[in-house]
Tab-separated table of C-alpha atoms and ligand atoms in Angstrom:
chain	number	residue	atom	x	y	z
A	786	MET	CA	92.075	-13.030	193.853
A	787	ARG	CA	95.261	-15.123	193.464
A	788	PRO	CA	97.501	-13.817	190.659
A	789	TYR	CA	98.387	-15.922	187.684
A	790	SER	CA	101.997	-16.329	186.547
A	791	ARG	CA	103.119	-15.579	183.022
A	792	ILE	CA	106.359	-16.085	181.071
A	793	VAL	CA	107.439	-12.602	179.944
A	794	GLY	CA	110.889	-13.379	178.530
A	795	THR	CA	113.083	-16.279	177.505
A	796	GLY	CA	116.820	-16.679	177.001
A	797	GLY	CA	119.248	-19.385	176.025
A	798	TYR	CA	122.977	-19.874	175.881
A	799	LEU	CA	125.187	-22.566	174.366
A	800	PRO	CA	128.943	-22.606	174.980
A	801	PRO	CA	130.780	-21.756	171.742
A	802	ARG	CA	132.497	-25.115	171.166
A	803	ARG	CA	130.239	-27.108	168.800
A	804	VAL	CA	131.224	-30.763	168.473
A	805	THR	CA	129.804	-32.652	165.486
A	806	ASN	CA	129.241	-36.409	165.560
A	807	ASP	CA	132.208	-36.902	163.236
A	808	GLU	CA	134.476	-34.899	165.543
A	809	LEU	CA	133.251	-36.810	168.576
A	810	ALA	CA	133.644	-40.143	166.750
A	811	ALA	CA	137.236	-39.222	165.840
A	812	ASP	CA	138.003	-38.325	169.470
A	813	LEU	CA	136.410	-41.522	170.753
A	814	ALA	CA	138.311	-43.614	168.173
A	815	LYS	CA	141.553	-42.445	169.777
A	816	ARG	CA	140.309	-44.127	172.973
A	817	GLY	CA	139.354	-47.296	171.096
A	818	VAL	CA	135.620	-46.475	171.265
A	819	GLU	CA	133.787	-47.013	167.995
A	820	THR	CA	130.792	-44.951	166.880
A	821	SER	CA	129.655	-43.058	163.784
A	822	ASP	CA	127.616	-40.100	162.642
A	823	GLU	CA	125.262	-42.510	160.878
A	824	TRP	CA	124.532	-44.547	164.055
A	825	ILE	CA	124.041	-41.460	166.248
A	826	VAL	CA	121.734	-39.680	163.756
A	827	GLU	CA	119.621	-42.761	163.056
A	828	ARG	CA	119.096	-43.748	166.730
A	829	THR	CA	118.847	-40.271	168.280
A	830	GLY	CA	118.473	-37.452	165.715
A	831	ILE	CA	121.585	-35.764	167.188
A	832	HIS	CA	124.017	-34.157	164.732
A	833	ALA	CA	126.063	-32.020	167.131
A	834	ARG	CA	126.269	-30.842	170.726
A	835	HIS	CA	128.087	-28.017	172.530
A	836	PHE	CA	130.723	-28.618	175.217
A	837	ALA	CA	131.769	-25.998	177.726
A	838	ALA	CA	135.438	-25.125	178.221
A	839	PRO	CA	136.967	-26.849	181.299
A	840	ASP	CA	136.807	-23.729	183.499
A	841	VAL	CA	133.165	-22.870	182.610
A	842	THR	CA	130.519	-23.873	185.156
A	843	SER	CA	126.740	-24.233	185.116
A	844	SER	CA	126.348	-20.815	186.803
A	845	ASP	CA	128.414	-19.215	183.986
A	846	LEU	CA	126.040	-20.652	181.368
A	847	ALA	CA	123.057	-19.773	183.577
A	848	GLU	CA	124.232	-16.160	183.837
A	849	GLN	CA	124.369	-15.755	180.037
A	850	ALA	CA	120.927	-17.325	179.532
A	851	SER	CA	119.455	-15.276	182.394
A	852	ARG	CA	120.770	-11.973	181.045
A	853	ARG	CA	119.182	-12.746	177.668
A	854	ALA	CA	115.845	-13.659	179.307
A	855	LEU	CA	115.938	-10.478	181.421
A	856	GLU	CA	116.656	-8.394	178.324
A	857	ALA	CA	113.794	-10.018	176.424
A	858	ALA	CA	111.467	-9.368	179.374
A	859	ASP	CA	112.755	-5.798	179.800
A	860	VAL	CA	113.338	-6.602	183.446
A	861	ALA	CA	116.360	-5.363	185.439
A	862	PRO	CA	118.157	-7.910	187.649
A	863	GLY	CA	117.140	-5.872	190.683
A	864	GLU	CA	113.436	-6.586	190.000
A	865	ILE	CA	113.962	-10.347	190.437
A	866	ASP	CA	112.517	-11.558	193.740
A	867	LEU	CA	113.047	-15.322	193.324
A	868	ILE	CA	115.722	-17.450	191.605
A	869	ILE	CA	115.332	-21.159	190.986
A	870	VAL	CA	118.004	-23.101	189.083
A	871	ALA	CA	117.358	-26.660	187.888
A	872	THR	CA	120.629	-28.515	187.528
A	873	SER	CA	122.222	-31.910	188.124
A	874	THR	CA	125.687	-30.542	187.454
A	875	PRO	CA	125.964	-27.771	190.084
A	876	ASP	CA	129.110	-25.675	190.493
A	877	MET	CA	129.617	-26.989	194.018
A	878	VAL	CA	128.140	-29.489	196.475
A	879	PHE	CA	126.966	-26.334	198.238
A	880	PRO	CA	126.005	-23.495	198.164
A	881	SER	CA	123.449	-23.733	195.418
A	882	THR	CA	124.134	-22.716	191.823
A	883	ALA	CA	121.193	-20.328	192.242
A	884	CYS	CA	123.034	-18.424	194.983
A	885	ILE	CA	126.185	-18.257	192.800
A	886	LEU	CA	124.042	-17.056	189.865
A	887	GLN	CA	122.376	-14.418	192.064
A	888	HIS	CA	125.759	-12.955	192.922
A	889	LYS	CA	126.912	-13.034	189.280
A	890	LEU	CA	123.776	-11.048	188.364
A	891	GLY	CA	124.811	-8.446	190.902
A	892	ILE	CA	121.782	-8.818	193.172
A	893	ALA	CA	121.217	-9.964	196.752
A	894	GLY	CA	118.438	-10.648	199.201
A	895	CYS	CA	115.829	-12.578	197.211
A	896	PRO	CA	115.426	-16.352	197.885
A	897	ALA	CA	117.569	-18.508	195.598
A	898	PHE	CA	117.729	-22.292	195.505
A	899	ASP	CA	118.354	-25.266	193.221
A	900	VAL	CA	115.927	-27.940	192.160
A	901	GLN	CA	117.309	-31.438	191.416
A	902	ALA	CA	115.020	-33.481	189.204
A	903	VAL	CA	117.542	-34.222	186.406
A	904	CYS	CA	115.942	-33.821	182.970
A	905	SER	CA	112.546	-32.951	184.484
A	906	GLY	CA	114.243	-30.227	186.525
A	907	PHE	CA	113.021	-27.264	184.528
A	908	VAL	CA	109.373	-28.402	184.673
A	909	TYR	CA	109.711	-28.925	188.430
A	910	ALA	CA	111.370	-25.507	188.885
A	911	LEU	CA	108.751	-23.699	186.830
A	912	ALA	CA	105.937	-25.433	188.742
A	913	VAL	CA	107.459	-24.362	192.063
A	914	ALA	CA	107.912	-20.774	190.820
A	915	ASP	CA	104.324	-20.736	189.533
A	916	ALA	CA	103.034	-21.896	192.933
A	917	MET	CA	105.083	-19.215	194.725
A	918	VAL	CA	103.804	-16.494	192.396
A	919	GLN	CA	100.213	-17.715	192.816
A	920	ALA	CA	100.710	-17.731	196.606
A	921	GLY	CA	101.948	-14.128	196.500
A	922	THR	CA	105.466	-15.107	197.726
A	923	ALA	CA	107.097	-13.832	194.519
A	924	ARG	CA	106.112	-11.453	191.739
A	925	CYS	CA	109.061	-11.702	189.374
A	926	ALA	CA	110.873	-15.018	189.264
A	927	LEU	CA	113.948	-16.131	187.282
A	928	VAL	CA	113.729	-19.825	186.443
A	929	VAL	CA	116.781	-21.433	184.869
A	930	GLY	CA	117.922	-24.838	183.641
A	931	ALA	CA	121.713	-25.092	183.354
A	932	GLU	CA	124.001	-28.061	182.803
A	933	VAL	CA	127.566	-29.038	182.057
A	934	PHE	CA	126.736	-32.696	181.432
A	935	SER	CA	130.050	-33.183	179.601
A	936	ARG	CA	131.657	-33.287	183.080
A	937	ILE	CA	129.781	-36.463	184.086
A	938	LEU	CA	129.996	-38.392	180.818
A	939	ASP	CA	131.925	-41.635	180.578
A	940	PHE	CA	133.744	-41.231	177.241
A	941	SER	CA	134.516	-44.950	177.233
A	942	ASP	CA	130.758	-45.734	177.101
A	943	ARG	CA	129.455	-45.129	173.592
A	944	THR	CA	125.881	-45.881	174.643
A	945	THR	CA	125.727	-42.651	176.732
A	946	CYS	CA	128.535	-40.220	175.846
A	947	VAL	CA	127.170	-39.451	172.345
A	948	LEU	CA	123.809	-38.303	173.721
A	949	PHE	CA	124.476	-35.303	175.964
A	950	GLY	CA	125.602	-31.662	175.693
A	951	ASP	CA	126.037	-28.475	177.738
A	952	GLY	CA	123.910	-25.319	177.803
A	953	ALA	CA	121.437	-23.180	179.727
A	954	GLY	CA	117.971	-21.738	179.218
A	955	ALA	CA	116.001	-19.281	181.341
A	956	VAL	CA	112.599	-17.645	181.658
A	957	VAL	CA	111.314	-14.653	183.590
A	958	LEU	CA	107.983	-15.429	185.216
A	959	LYS	CA	105.836	-12.517	186.386
A	960	ALA	CA	102.602	-12.178	188.370
A	961	SER	CA	99.760	-11.310	186.008
A	962	ASP	CA	96.029	-10.636	185.958
A	963	THR	CA	95.651	-12.913	182.916
A	964	PRO	CA	96.481	-16.618	182.816
A	965	GLY	CA	99.930	-17.749	181.664
A	966	ILE	CA	100.645	-21.099	183.256
A	967	LEU	CA	97.354	-22.944	182.869
A	968	ALA	CA	98.079	-26.301	184.527
A	969	SER	CA	100.928	-28.565	185.599
A	970	ASP	CA	101.490	-32.151	186.612
A	971	LEU	CA	104.570	-33.571	188.391
A	972	HIS	CA	105.582	-37.121	189.338
A	973	ALA	CA	108.453	-39.250	190.622
A	974	ASP	CA	109.043	-42.952	191.217
A	975	GLY	CA	112.235	-43.716	193.130
A	976	GLN	CA	112.100	-47.450	192.412
A	977	HIS	CA	113.838	-46.609	189.105
A	978	VAL	CA	116.889	-44.840	190.649
A	979	GLY	CA	119.310	-47.354	189.070
A	980	LEU	CA	118.037	-46.897	185.482
A	981	LEU	CA	119.713	-43.562	185.024
A	982	CYS	CA	122.113	-42.221	187.616
A	983	VAL	CA	125.473	-40.855	188.660
A	984	PRO	CA	125.937	-43.042	191.694
A	985	GLY	CA	129.025	-41.419	193.211
A	986	HIS	CA	129.016	-39.197	196.263
A	987	VAL	CA	131.583	-37.219	198.220
A	988	SER	CA	132.749	-38.819	201.436
A	989	GLY	CA	135.796	-38.173	203.600
A	990	GLY	CA	137.538	-36.105	200.902
A	991	ALA	CA	137.012	-38.598	198.077
A	992	VAL	CA	134.305	-39.594	195.630
A	993	LEU	CA	132.792	-42.947	196.615
A	994	GLY	CA	131.236	-44.765	193.672
A	995	SER	CA	131.387	-43.677	190.043
A	996	PRO	CA	131.047	-39.930	189.326
A	997	LEU	CA	129.951	-40.736	185.766
A	998	LEU	CA	126.535	-41.178	184.188
A	999	THR	CA	125.196	-44.686	183.686
A	1000	MET	CA	121.937	-45.558	181.927
A	1001	ASP	CA	119.851	-48.488	180.790
A	1002	GLY	CA	118.869	-46.794	177.486
A	1003	GLN	CA	116.152	-49.188	176.391
A	1004	ALA	CA	114.408	-49.251	179.749
A	1005	VAL	CA	114.556	-45.431	179.912
A	1006	PHE	CA	113.131	-45.230	176.414
A	1007	LYS	CA	110.089	-47.389	177.191
A	1008	LEU	CA	109.353	-45.715	180.508
A	1009	ALA	CA	109.768	-42.230	179.015
A	1010	VAL	CA	107.286	-42.769	176.219
A	1011	SER	CA	104.653	-44.201	178.557
A	1012	VAL	CA	104.862	-41.512	181.292
A	1013	LEU	CA	105.111	-38.598	178.866
A	1014	GLU	CA	101.801	-39.491	177.310
A	1015	LYS	CA	100.123	-39.889	180.704
A	1016	THR	CA	101.376	-36.605	182.134
A	1017	ALA	CA	100.470	-34.677	178.980
A	1018	HIS	CA	96.912	-35.935	179.187
A	1019	ALA	CA	96.740	-35.198	182.943
A	1020	THR	CA	97.847	-31.589	182.364
A	1021	LEU	CA	95.406	-31.069	179.491
A	1022	GLN	CA	92.601	-32.477	181.654
A	1023	LYS	CA	93.498	-30.173	184.556
A	1024	ALA	CA	93.430	-27.207	182.142
A	1025	GLY	CA	90.042	-28.377	180.819
A	1026	VAL	CA	91.216	-28.627	177.201
A	1027	THR	CA	91.970	-31.363	174.675
A	1028	GLU	CA	94.976	-32.101	172.449
A	1029	SER	CA	93.527	-29.808	169.775
A	1030	ALA	CA	94.226	-26.792	172.031
A	1031	VAL	CA	97.973	-27.375	171.860
A	1032	ASP	CA	99.734	-25.037	169.425
A	1033	TRP	CA	103.251	-26.280	170.252
A	1034	LEU	CA	104.766	-29.225	172.073
A	1035	VAL	CA	108.149	-28.408	173.634
A	1036	PRO	CA	109.398	-31.757	174.897
A	1037	HIS	CA	112.603	-32.558	176.777
A	1038	GLN	CA	115.148	-33.013	173.990
A	1039	ALA	CA	116.492	-36.475	174.712
A	1040	ASN	CA	115.964	-38.382	171.526
A	1041	ILE	CA	113.986	-37.642	168.335
A	1042	ARG	CA	112.389	-41.085	168.453
A	1043	ILE	CA	110.955	-40.441	171.942
A	1044	MET	CA	109.575	-37.104	170.688
A	1045	GLN	CA	108.044	-38.683	167.587
A	1046	SER	CA	106.461	-41.421	169.618
A	1047	THR	CA	105.033	-38.966	172.165
A	1048	ALA	CA	103.681	-36.696	169.418
A	1049	ARG	CA	101.994	-39.652	167.739
A	1050	ARG	CA	100.326	-40.700	170.988
A	1051	LEU	CA	99.082	-37.114	171.487
A	1052	HIS	CA	97.842	-36.920	167.875
A	1053	LEU	CA	100.142	-33.933	167.221
A	1054	PRO	CA	101.915	-33.608	163.861
A	1055	MET	CA	105.695	-33.175	164.074
A	1056	ASP	CA	105.405	-29.639	162.666
A	1057	LYS	CA	103.858	-28.691	166.038
A	1058	VAL	CA	106.843	-30.105	167.931
A	1059	VAL	CA	109.874	-27.945	168.692
A	1060	VAL	CA	112.980	-30.015	167.966
A	1061	THR	CA	116.450	-28.802	168.905
A	1062	VAL	CA	118.049	-32.115	169.867
A	1063	GLY	CA	119.804	-32.237	166.469
A	1064	GLU	CA	121.981	-29.261	167.328
A	1065	HIS	CA	121.944	-29.325	171.172
A	1066	GLY	CA	121.952	-33.019	172.084
A	1067	ASN	CA	120.376	-33.777	175.429
A	1068	THR	CA	121.164	-30.863	177.787
A	1069	SER	CA	119.088	-32.315	180.625
A	1070	ALA	CA	117.417	-29.559	182.694
A	1071	ALA	CA	118.461	-26.950	180.118
A	1072	SER	CA	116.859	-28.643	177.152
A	1073	ILE	CA	113.269	-27.361	177.526
A	1074	PRO	CA	114.047	-23.686	178.186
A	1075	LEU	CA	116.684	-23.776	175.400
A	1076	ALA	CA	114.115	-25.225	172.960
A	1077	LEU	CA	111.441	-22.785	174.138
A	1078	ASP	CA	113.760	-19.829	173.649
A	1079	HIS	CA	114.808	-21.084	170.222
A	1080	ALA	CA	111.180	-21.281	169.034
A	1081	VAL	CA	110.241	-17.913	170.567
A	1082	ARG	CA	113.200	-16.171	168.936
A	1083	ASP	CA	112.672	-17.681	165.503
A	1084	GLY	CA	109.031	-16.520	165.638
A	1085	SER	CA	107.490	-19.998	165.701
A	1086	ILE	CA	105.933	-19.597	169.149
A	1087	ARG	CA	103.847	-16.431	169.250
A	1088	PRO	CA	102.086	-14.562	172.092
A	1089	GLY	CA	98.727	-16.089	173.001
A	1090	GLN	CA	99.645	-19.601	171.825
A	1091	ASN	CA	99.335	-22.661	174.044
A	1092	VAL	CA	102.611	-24.474	174.631
A	1093	LEU	CA	102.715	-27.922	176.254
A	1094	ILE	CA	106.103	-28.586	177.835
A	1095	GLU	CA	107.073	-31.976	179.226
A	1096	GLY	CA	110.107	-33.551	180.761
A	1097	VAL	CA	111.324	-36.920	181.924
A	1098	GLY	CA	114.526	-37.937	183.618
A	1099	GLY	CA	116.499	-39.690	186.283
A	1100	GLY	CA	114.768	-40.450	189.538
A	1101	PHE	CA	112.581	-41.433	187.729
A	1102	THR	CA	110.921	-38.034	187.460
A	1103	TRP	CA	108.456	-36.677	184.930
A	1104	GLY	CA	105.998	-33.834	184.488
A	1105	SER	CA	104.331	-31.428	182.134
A	1106	MET	CA	102.821	-27.975	182.002
A	1107	LEU	CA	100.470	-26.076	179.700
A	1108	VAL	CA	101.537	-22.476	179.213
A	1109	LYS	CA	99.776	-19.646	177.409
A	1110	MET	CA	102.548	-17.449	176.029
B	940	ACO	N1	127.628	-46.091	168.282
B	940	ACO	C1	127.574	-47.243	167.632
B	940	ACO	N2	126.969	-48.334	168.126
B	940	ACO	C2	126.362	-48.210	169.317
B	940	ACO	C3	126.380	-47.014	170.070
B	940	ACO	C4	127.083	-45.913	169.477
B	940	ACO	N3	127.141	-44.709	170.098
B	940	ACO	N4	125.725	-47.194	171.217
B	940	ACO	C5	125.300	-48.475	171.219
B	940	ACO	N5	125.678	-49.070	170.065
B	940	ACO	C6	125.408	-50.447	169.674
B	940	ACO	C7	125.179	-51.383	170.832
B	940	ACO	O1	126.388	-51.829	171.355
B	940	ACO	C8	124.390	-52.454	170.156
B	940	ACO	O2	125.275	-53.314	169.462
B	940	ACO	P1	125.037	-54.904	169.434
B	940	ACO	O3	123.707	-55.061	168.705
B	940	ACO	O4	126.216	-55.409	168.669
B	940	ACO	O5	124.994	-55.324	170.837
B	940	ACO	C9	123.546	-51.710	169.102
B	940	ACO	O6	124.222	-50.463	168.914
B	940	ACO	C10	122.131	-51.473	169.511
B	940	ACO	O7	122.140	-50.967	170.871
B	940	ACO	P2	120.790	-50.592	171.598
B	940	ACO	O8	121.108	-50.182	172.986
B	940	ACO	O9	119.794	-51.691	171.374
B	940	ACO	O10	120.341	-49.354	170.728
B	940	ACO	P3	118.998	-48.565	170.809
B	940	ACO	O11	118.335	-48.584	169.515
B	940	ACO	O12	118.208	-48.917	172.041
B	940	ACO	O13	119.508	-47.063	171.024
B	940	ACO	C11	119.720	-45.406	172.745
B	940	ACO	C12	120.258	-46.747	172.190
B	940	ACO	C13	119.919	-44.341	171.712
B	940	ACO	C14	120.496	-45.069	174.000
B	940	ACO	C15	118.214	-45.585	173.036
B	940	ACO	O14	118.005	-46.710	173.866
B	940	ACO	C16	117.638	-44.416	173.715
B	940	ACO	O15	117.545	-43.349	173.130
B	940	ACO	N6	117.205	-44.530	174.972
B	940	ACO	C17	116.672	-43.412	175.715
B	940	ACO	C18	117.827	-42.724	176.298
B	940	ACO	C19	117.466	-41.350	176.709
B	940	ACO	O16	116.780	-40.656	175.994
B	940	ACO	N7	117.948	-40.991	177.869
B	940	ACO	C20	117.766	-39.738	178.405
B	940	ACO	C21	116.344	-39.586	178.924
B	940	ACO	S1	116.262	-38.960	180.503
B	940	ACO	C22	117.420	-37.865	180.481
B	940	ACO	O17	117.407	-37.038	179.597
B	940	ACO	C23	118.473	-37.842	181.529
């Protein structure tokens, strides 16, 4: 019989520098960019975000989150036989941040690779790890979302730079006789590449095109709300359950209004939704595992409960997963 895969430990890490909206607004004002705590809170629900120091990379954040997840799972680094890192802000063009993380964890030999699906990256990475565990290719996987989005923000563009933050979250996924991941659903539609992108690329020793994030916020908002509802229903259908089986929704933490709208469409009250965007901002691929870890550690999410996770991001990519903890 094919094994199931089960999350046996979670971890999260935020770089120590917390930047409030007021601090960010004061910094931006020096550049002639006007914003306010009031505007940011009302439109997004964000109060603060964390920014990594200039010499700190995604793999540094990933290492801290991974060590916490390994400790929670009571798993030694040497037991890991697969590493997948979801990131859009890798340490290098190559090799992968997963390989760099592997070395920082003091292990070698197991497969390690990155997944690039922007803010849906963690859902994609967990779905791939689940498939590899079910196929018998791995028995103890480390799945990480890690980002230093502050590096790709255009601090002259108030419509984007107030939204994002840095951080990392991780889970340890083990083969199990009892179900953990119950169903998943992944999608992409490349016709929307231009809605949310960092268009620059390295060529001949220089960056061609802008290396900074650009986004059509309103178009992203509308698309996000529509696809998140569809993918959530698809996952619940695959698992053979209805909305009433969901104990917790752990959505990608982009904007409180997107989360409220999704919860409404899924007939879930907001007290079943894990919300960390207020303190984390949007940490892209790190946002779901950071939120999951937060709710596990504060005792909200308990063993045996059904958690629906869902992500949406550049690409356009989106997906969801139902997980029994
Ligand atoms: N501070 C003050 N004013 C601002 C700011 C700011 N930071 N940003 C925009 N404004 C102004 C605009 O210039 C505009 O002014 P105007 O009316 O004089 O032209 C006004 O506020 C309204 O702007 P809108 O763009 O209409 O504001 P909206 O209510 O749509 O909110 C936002 C913008 C927050 C970006 C919203 O569209 C949104 O959340 N979109 C989804 C974005 C998102 O979640 N992206 C990530 C998802 S995928 C991923 O995570 C990578």
